[in-house]
Short mmCIF file of C-alpha atoms in Angstrom, two decimals:
data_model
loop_
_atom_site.label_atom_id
_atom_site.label_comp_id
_atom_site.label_asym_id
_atom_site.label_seq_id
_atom_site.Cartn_x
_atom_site.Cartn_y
_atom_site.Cartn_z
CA UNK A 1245 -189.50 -111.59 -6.28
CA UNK A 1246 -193.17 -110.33 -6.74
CA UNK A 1247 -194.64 -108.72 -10.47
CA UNK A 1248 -196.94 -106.13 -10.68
CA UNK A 1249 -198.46 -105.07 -13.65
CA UNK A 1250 -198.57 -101.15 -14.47
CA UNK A 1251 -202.28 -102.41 -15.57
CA UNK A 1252 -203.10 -102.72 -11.82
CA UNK A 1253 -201.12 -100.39 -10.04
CA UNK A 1254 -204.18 -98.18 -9.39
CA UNK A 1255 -205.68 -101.55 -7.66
CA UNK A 1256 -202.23 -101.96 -6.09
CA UNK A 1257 -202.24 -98.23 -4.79
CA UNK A 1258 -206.45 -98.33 -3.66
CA UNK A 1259 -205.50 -101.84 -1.78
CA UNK A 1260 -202.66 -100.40 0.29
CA UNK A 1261 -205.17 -97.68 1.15
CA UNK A 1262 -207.61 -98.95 2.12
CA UNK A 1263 -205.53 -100.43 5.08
CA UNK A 1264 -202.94 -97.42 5.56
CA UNK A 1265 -202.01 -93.99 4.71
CA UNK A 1266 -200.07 -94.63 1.60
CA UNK A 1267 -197.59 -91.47 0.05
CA UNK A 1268 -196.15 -91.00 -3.23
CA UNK A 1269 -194.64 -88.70 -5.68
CA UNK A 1270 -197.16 -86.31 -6.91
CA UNK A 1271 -196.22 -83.30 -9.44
CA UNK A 1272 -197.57 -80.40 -7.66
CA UNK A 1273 -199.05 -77.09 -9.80
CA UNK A 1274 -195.22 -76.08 -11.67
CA UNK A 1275 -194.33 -79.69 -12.43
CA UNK A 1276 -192.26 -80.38 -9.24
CA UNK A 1277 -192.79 -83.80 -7.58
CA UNK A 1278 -193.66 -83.94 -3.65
CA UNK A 1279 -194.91 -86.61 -1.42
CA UNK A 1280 -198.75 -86.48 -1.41
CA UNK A 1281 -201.57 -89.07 0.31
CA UNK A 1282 -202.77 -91.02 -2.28
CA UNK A 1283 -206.39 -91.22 -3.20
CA UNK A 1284 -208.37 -91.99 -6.40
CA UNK A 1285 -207.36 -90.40 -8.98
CA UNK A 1286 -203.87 -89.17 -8.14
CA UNK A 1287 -201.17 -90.23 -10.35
CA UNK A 1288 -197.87 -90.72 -9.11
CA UNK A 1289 -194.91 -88.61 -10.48
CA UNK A 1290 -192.30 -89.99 -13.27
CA UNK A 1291 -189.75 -86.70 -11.72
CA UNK A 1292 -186.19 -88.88 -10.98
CA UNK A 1293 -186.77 -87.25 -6.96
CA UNK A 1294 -188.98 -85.24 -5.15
CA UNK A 1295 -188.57 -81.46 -3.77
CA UNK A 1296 -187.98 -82.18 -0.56
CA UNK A 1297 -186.72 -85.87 0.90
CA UNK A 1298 -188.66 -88.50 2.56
CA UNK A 1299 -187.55 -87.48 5.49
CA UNK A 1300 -190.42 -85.26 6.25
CA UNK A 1301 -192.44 -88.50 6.92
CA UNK A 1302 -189.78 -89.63 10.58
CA UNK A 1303 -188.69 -85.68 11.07
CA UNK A 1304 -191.33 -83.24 10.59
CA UNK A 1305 -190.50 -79.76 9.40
CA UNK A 1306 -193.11 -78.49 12.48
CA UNK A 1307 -194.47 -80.44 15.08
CA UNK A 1308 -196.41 -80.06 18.56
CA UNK A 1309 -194.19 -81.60 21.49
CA UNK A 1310 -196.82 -80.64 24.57
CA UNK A 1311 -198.35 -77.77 26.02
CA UNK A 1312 -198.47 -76.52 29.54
CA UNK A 1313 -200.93 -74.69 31.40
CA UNK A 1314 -199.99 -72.68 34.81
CA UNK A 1315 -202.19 -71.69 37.52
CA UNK A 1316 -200.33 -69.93 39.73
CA UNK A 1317 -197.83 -71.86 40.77
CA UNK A 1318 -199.08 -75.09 39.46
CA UNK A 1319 -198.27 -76.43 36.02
CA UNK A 1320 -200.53 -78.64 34.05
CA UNK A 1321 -198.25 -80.51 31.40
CA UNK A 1322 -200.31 -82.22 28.43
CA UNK A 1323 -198.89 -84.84 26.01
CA UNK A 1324 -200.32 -83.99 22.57
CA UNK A 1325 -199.18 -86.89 20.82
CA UNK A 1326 -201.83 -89.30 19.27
CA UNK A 1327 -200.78 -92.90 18.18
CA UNK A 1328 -199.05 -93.04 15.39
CA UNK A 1329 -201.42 -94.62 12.40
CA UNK A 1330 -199.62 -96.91 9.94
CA UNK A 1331 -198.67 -95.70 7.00
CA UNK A 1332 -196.59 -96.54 3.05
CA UNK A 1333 -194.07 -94.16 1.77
CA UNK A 1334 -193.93 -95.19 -2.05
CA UNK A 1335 -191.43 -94.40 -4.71
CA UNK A 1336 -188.42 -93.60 -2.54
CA UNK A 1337 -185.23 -93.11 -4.27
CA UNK A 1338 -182.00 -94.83 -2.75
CA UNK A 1339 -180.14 -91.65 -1.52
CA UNK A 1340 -183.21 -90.83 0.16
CA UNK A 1341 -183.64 -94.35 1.99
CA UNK A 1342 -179.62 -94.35 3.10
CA UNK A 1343 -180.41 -91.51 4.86
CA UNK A 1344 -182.35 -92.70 7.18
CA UNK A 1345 -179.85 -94.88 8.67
CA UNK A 1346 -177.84 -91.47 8.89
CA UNK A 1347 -181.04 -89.43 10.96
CA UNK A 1348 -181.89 -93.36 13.10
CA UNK A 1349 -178.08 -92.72 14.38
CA UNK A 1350 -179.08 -89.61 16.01
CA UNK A 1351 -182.81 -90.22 16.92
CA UNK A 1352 -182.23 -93.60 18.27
CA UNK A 1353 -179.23 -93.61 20.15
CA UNK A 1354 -179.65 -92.90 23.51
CA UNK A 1355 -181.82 -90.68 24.66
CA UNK A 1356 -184.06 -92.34 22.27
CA UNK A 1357 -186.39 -89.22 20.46
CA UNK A 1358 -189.70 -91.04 21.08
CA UNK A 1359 -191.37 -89.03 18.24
CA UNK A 1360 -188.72 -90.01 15.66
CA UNK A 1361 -188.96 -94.11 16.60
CA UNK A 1362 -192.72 -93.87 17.18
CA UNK A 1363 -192.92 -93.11 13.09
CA UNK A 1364 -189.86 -95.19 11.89
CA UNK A 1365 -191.41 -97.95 13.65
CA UNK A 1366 -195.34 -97.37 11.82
CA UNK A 1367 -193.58 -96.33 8.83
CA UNK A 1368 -192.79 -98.70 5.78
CA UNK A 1369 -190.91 -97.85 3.22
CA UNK A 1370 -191.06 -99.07 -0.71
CA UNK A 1371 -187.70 -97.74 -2.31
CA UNK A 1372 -187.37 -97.45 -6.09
CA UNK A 1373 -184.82 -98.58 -8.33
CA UNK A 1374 -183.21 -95.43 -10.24
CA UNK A 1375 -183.98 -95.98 -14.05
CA UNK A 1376 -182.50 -92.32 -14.94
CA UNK A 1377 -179.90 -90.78 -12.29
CA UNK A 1378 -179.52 -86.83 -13.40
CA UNK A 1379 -176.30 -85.39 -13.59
CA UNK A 1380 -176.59 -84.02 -10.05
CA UNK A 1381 -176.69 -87.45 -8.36
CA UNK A 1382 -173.31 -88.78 -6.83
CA UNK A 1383 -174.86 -91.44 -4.38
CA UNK A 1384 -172.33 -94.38 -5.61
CA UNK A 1385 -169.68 -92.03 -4.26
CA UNK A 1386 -170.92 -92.87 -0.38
CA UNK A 1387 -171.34 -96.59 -1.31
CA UNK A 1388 -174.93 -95.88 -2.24
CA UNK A 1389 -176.06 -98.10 -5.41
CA UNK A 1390 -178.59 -96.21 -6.95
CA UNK A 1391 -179.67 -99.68 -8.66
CA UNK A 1392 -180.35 -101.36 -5.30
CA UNK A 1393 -182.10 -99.16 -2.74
CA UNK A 1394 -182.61 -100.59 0.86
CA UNK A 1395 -186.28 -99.97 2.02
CA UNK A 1396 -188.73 -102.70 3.22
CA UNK A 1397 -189.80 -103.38 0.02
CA UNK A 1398 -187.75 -102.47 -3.01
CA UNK A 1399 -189.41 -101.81 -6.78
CA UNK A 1400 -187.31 -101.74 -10.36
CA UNK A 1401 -189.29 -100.53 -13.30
CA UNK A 1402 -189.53 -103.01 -15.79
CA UNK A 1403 -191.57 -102.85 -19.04
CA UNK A 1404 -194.81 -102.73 -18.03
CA UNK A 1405 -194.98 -104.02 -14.68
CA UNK A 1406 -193.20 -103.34 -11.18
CA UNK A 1407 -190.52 -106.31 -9.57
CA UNK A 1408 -190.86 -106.29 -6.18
CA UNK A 1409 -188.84 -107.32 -3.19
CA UNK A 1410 -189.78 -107.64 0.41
CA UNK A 1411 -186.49 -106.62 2.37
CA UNK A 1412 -187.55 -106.96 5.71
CA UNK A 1413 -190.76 -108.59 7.78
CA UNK A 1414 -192.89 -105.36 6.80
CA UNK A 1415 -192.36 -105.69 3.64
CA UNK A 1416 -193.04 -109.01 3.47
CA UNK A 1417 -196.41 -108.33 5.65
CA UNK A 1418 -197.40 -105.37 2.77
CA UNK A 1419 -196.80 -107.48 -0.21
CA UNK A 1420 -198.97 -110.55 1.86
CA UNK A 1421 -201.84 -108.24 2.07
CA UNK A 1422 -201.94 -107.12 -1.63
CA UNK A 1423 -201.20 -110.96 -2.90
CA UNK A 1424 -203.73 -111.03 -5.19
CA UNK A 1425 -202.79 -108.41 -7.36
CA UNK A 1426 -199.36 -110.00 -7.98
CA UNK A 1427 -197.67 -112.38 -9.88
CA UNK A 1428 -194.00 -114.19 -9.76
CA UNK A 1429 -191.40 -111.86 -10.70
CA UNK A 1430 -188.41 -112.51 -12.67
CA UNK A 1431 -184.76 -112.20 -11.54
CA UNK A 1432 -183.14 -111.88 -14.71
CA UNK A 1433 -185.63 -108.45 -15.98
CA UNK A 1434 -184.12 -106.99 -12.58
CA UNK A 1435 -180.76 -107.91 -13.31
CA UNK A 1436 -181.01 -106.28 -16.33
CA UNK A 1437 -182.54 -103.08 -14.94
CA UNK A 1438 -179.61 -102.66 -12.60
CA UNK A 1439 -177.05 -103.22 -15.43
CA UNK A 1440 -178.43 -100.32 -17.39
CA UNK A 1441 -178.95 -97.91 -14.16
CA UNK A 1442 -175.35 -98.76 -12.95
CA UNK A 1443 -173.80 -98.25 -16.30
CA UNK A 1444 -175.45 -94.59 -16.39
CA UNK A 1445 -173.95 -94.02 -13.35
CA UNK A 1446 -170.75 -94.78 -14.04
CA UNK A 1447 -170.80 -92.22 -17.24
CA UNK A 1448 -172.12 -89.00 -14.79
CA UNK A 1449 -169.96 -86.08 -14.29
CA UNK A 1450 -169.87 -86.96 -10.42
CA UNK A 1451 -169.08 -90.29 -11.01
CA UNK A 1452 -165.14 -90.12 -10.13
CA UNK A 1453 -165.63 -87.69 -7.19
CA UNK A 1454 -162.79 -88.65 -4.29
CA UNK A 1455 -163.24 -87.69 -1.00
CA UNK A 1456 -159.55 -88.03 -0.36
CA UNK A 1457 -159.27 -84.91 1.47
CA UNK A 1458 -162.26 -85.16 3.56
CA UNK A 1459 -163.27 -87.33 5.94
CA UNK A 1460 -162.57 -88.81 10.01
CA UNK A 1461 -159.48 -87.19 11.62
CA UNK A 1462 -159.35 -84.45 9.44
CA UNK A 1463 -161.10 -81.66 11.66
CA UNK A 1464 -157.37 -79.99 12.51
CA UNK A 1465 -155.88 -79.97 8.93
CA UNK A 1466 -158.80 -78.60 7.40
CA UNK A 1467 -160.86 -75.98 10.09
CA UNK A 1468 -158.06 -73.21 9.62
CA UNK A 1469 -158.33 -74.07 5.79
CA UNK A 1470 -157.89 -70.35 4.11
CA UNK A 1471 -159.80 -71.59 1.11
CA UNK A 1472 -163.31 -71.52 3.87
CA UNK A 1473 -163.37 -67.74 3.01
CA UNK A 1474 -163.50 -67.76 -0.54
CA UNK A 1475 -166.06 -70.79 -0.68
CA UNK A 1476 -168.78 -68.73 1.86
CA UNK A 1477 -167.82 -65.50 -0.04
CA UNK A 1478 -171.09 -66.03 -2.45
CA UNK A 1479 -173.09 -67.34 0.39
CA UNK A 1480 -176.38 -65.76 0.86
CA UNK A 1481 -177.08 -67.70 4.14
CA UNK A 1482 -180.68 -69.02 2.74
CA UNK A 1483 -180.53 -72.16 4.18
CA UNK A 1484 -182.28 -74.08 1.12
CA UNK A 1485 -179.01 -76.60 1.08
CA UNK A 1486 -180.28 -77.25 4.78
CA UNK A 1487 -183.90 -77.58 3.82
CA UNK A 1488 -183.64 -79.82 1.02
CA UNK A 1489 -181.23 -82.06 2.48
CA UNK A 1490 -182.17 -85.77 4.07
CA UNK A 1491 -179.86 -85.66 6.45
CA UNK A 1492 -179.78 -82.42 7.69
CA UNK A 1493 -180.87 -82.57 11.54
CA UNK A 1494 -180.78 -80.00 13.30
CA UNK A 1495 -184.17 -78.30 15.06
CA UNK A 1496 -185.08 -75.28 17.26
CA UNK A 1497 -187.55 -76.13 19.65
CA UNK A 1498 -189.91 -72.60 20.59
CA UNK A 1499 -192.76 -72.14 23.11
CA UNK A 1500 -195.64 -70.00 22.12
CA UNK A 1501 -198.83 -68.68 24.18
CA UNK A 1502 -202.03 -69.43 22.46
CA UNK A 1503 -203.93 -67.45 25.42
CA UNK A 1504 -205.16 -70.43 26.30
CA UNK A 1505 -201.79 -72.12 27.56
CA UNK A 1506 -198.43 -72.73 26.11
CA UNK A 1507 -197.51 -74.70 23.01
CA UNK A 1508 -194.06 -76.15 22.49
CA UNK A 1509 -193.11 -76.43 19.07
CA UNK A 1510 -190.39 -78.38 17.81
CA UNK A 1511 -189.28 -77.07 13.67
CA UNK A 1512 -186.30 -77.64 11.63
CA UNK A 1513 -183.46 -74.83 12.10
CA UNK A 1514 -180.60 -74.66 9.99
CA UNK A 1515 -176.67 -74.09 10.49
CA UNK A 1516 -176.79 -71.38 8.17
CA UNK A 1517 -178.53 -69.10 9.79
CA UNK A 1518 -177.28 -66.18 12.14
CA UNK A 1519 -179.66 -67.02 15.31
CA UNK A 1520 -178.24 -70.73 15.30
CA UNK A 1521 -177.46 -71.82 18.65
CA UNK A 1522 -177.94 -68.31 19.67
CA UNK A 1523 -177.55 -68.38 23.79
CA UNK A 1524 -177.71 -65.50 26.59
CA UNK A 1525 -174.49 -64.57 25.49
CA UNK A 1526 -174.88 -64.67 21.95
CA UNK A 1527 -173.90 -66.78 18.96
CA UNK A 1528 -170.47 -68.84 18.72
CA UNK A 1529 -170.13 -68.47 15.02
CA UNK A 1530 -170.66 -64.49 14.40
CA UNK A 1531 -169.36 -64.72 10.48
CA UNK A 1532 -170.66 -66.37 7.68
CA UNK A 1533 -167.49 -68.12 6.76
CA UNK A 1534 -168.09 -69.64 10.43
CA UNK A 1535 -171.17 -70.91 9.88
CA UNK A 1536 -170.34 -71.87 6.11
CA UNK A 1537 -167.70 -74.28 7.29
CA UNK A 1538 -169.88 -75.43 10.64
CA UNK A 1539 -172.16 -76.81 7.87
CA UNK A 1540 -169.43 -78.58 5.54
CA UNK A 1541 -167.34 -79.62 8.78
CA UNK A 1542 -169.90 -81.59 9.86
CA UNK A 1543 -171.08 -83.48 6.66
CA UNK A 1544 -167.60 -84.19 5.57
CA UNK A 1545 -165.40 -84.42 8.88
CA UNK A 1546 -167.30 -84.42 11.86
CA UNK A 1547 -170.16 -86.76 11.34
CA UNK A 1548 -167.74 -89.32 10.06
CA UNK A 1549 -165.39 -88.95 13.32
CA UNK A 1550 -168.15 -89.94 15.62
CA UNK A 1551 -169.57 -92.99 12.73
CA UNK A 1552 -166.71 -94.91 11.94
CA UNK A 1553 -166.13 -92.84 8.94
CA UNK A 1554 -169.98 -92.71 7.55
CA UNK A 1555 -170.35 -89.36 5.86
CA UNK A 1556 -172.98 -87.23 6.83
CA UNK A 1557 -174.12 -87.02 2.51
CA UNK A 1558 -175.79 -89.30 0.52
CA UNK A 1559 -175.45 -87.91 -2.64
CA UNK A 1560 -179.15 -86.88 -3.80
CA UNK A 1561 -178.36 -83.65 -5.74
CA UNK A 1562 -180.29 -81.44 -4.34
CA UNK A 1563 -178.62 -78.65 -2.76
CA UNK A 1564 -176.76 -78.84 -6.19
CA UNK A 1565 -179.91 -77.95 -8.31
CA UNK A 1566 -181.54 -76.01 -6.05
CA UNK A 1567 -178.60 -73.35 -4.72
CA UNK A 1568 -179.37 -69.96 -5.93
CA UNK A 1569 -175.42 -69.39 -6.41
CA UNK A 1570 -174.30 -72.72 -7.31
CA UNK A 1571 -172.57 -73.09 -4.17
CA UNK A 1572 -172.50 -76.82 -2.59
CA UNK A 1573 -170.70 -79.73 -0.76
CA UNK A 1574 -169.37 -80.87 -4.29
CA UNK A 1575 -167.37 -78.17 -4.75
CA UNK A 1576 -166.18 -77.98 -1.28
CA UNK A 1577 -164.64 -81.66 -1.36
CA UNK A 1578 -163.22 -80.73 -4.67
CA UNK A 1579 -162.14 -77.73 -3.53
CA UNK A 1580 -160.38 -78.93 -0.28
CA UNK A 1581 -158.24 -81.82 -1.73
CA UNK A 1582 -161.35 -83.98 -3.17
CA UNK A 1583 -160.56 -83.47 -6.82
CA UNK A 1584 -160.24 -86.62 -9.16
#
């Protein structure tokens, strides 16, 4: 265990980056926190979580897979991708880092996604300890403890300094090269961190949500569920649950002429929307109730039939806070046999 006094956590920050890219939660123009490249100067949010999750930084919301150029009958094929440069992602919450265990057991199964494990392997991440869940978090109910994020390194607020811990050999490796801005931590300031973050949690509304009637081996008792209709009823299709979500995965990938050749982009699609998996003949789910449940079937009954009963949630909150008609995966677990 590793101190860092607030006092040098500008020294911290300016050491990291001088080496690496180093990201952390910045409040943007309205007060909202995003992930931002530090540099001098930039102060790194207080906000509980961030817009959007950390899983920008391993799954891009665009990116450029190749291009192709054609002569005739000859096609030229060109690999845009430039080495992946080391980088920090600081101040990530623990919902955020349990997802990525959710998005490495699609990326990095077989076919391995080459894009995906070229970041995740330059990538390290510092998690932080939750000091202040909100009222939208339910993380503990997928295992999660908000007072004990995975990550490389994980960081607990203390008063005045940072505790750190090196989880894994790059974490280890980060908190080596910044050794002389730290001191020796103490265990027992930690300890009692996590007793006052974990005794929050246990007060929230969310804090008793059952899953009961969700989960593996449910897909044929719940898919003809009437209750699917009245849920999507309110649905405006938007796709901000999909957008805000860590674990969402699903992409469209589109090829574009520039005049100049073709680009193929790859770009985050979402289940909500009435083009999903469009094909020659059309779509397979031509209703909004269809694609309603697609998306709630698959965090709460699919997913967890092909991951020995892993949900496909974590429990950040956001699609709860940021659903223009309050409409979320809360109240469909309730709703479909969930309730405490």
């Amino acid at each position: 265990m590793k101190k860092l006094c607030l006092t040098k956590l500008n020294d911290f920050f300016a050491a990291v980056a001088a080496k690496q890219a180093l990201y952390l939660p910045v409040n943007n123009k309205v007060g909202k926190a995003e992930f931002k490249k530090w540099e001098s100067g930039v102060e790194m949010s207080k906000a509980l979580n961030t817009l959007r999750s950390a899983k920008d930084f391993f799954f891009p919301q665009t990116e450029n897979l190749m291009e192709f150029k054609m002569e005739g009958k000859s096609i030229e094929v060109i690999d845009t991708r430039e080495e992946c440069e080391d980088f920090v992602v600081f101040g990530v919450r623990a919902c955020d880092a349990a997802s990525f265990a959710i998005l490495d057991s699609v990326y990095l199964v077989d076919p391995v996604d080459s894009y995906y494990k070229s970041r995740r392997e330059h990538g390290t991440v510092v998690t932080m300890a939750c000091g202040k869940p909100a009222e939208t978090c339910f993380c503990g109910t997928f295992g999660i403890d908000a007072a004990d994020p995975a990550g490389d390194v994980t960081a607990w607020e203390v008063e005045g300094a940072y505790m750190l811990r090196a989880n894994t050999e790059k974490g280890e490796a980060l908190l080596a090269s910044v050794a002389d801005l730290l001191e020796e931590g103490c265990e027992k300031a930690v300890e009692e961190a996590q007793a006052k973050t974990r005794a929050i949690m246990a007060k929230l509304p969310l804090a008793g949500l059952k899953l009961d009637g969700v989960g593996a081996g449910k897909t044929k008792e719940l898919f003809d569920r009437p209750e699917w209709k009245t849920l999507s009823e309110s649905c405006l299709g938007c796709g901000t649950c999909t957008f805000v979500c860590p674990t969402c995965q699903c992409y469209d990938v589109r090829d574009f002429d520039s005049g100049n050749g073709i680009k193929r982009f790859r770009c985050w699609d979402s289940c909500m929307y009435s083009d999903f998996t469009l094909m020659a003949h059309g779509n397979s789910r031509n209703s909004q109730v269809e694609r309603f449940r697609q998306r709630f079937m698959h965090k709460l009954v699919y997913y967890p039939d092909r991951n020995n009963g892993t949900f496909g949630c974590v429990g950040c909150g956001r699609c709860l806070a940021r659903c223009p008609i309050s409409m979320n995966i809360v109240k469909v677990a309730k709703t479909l046999g969930g309730k405490k």
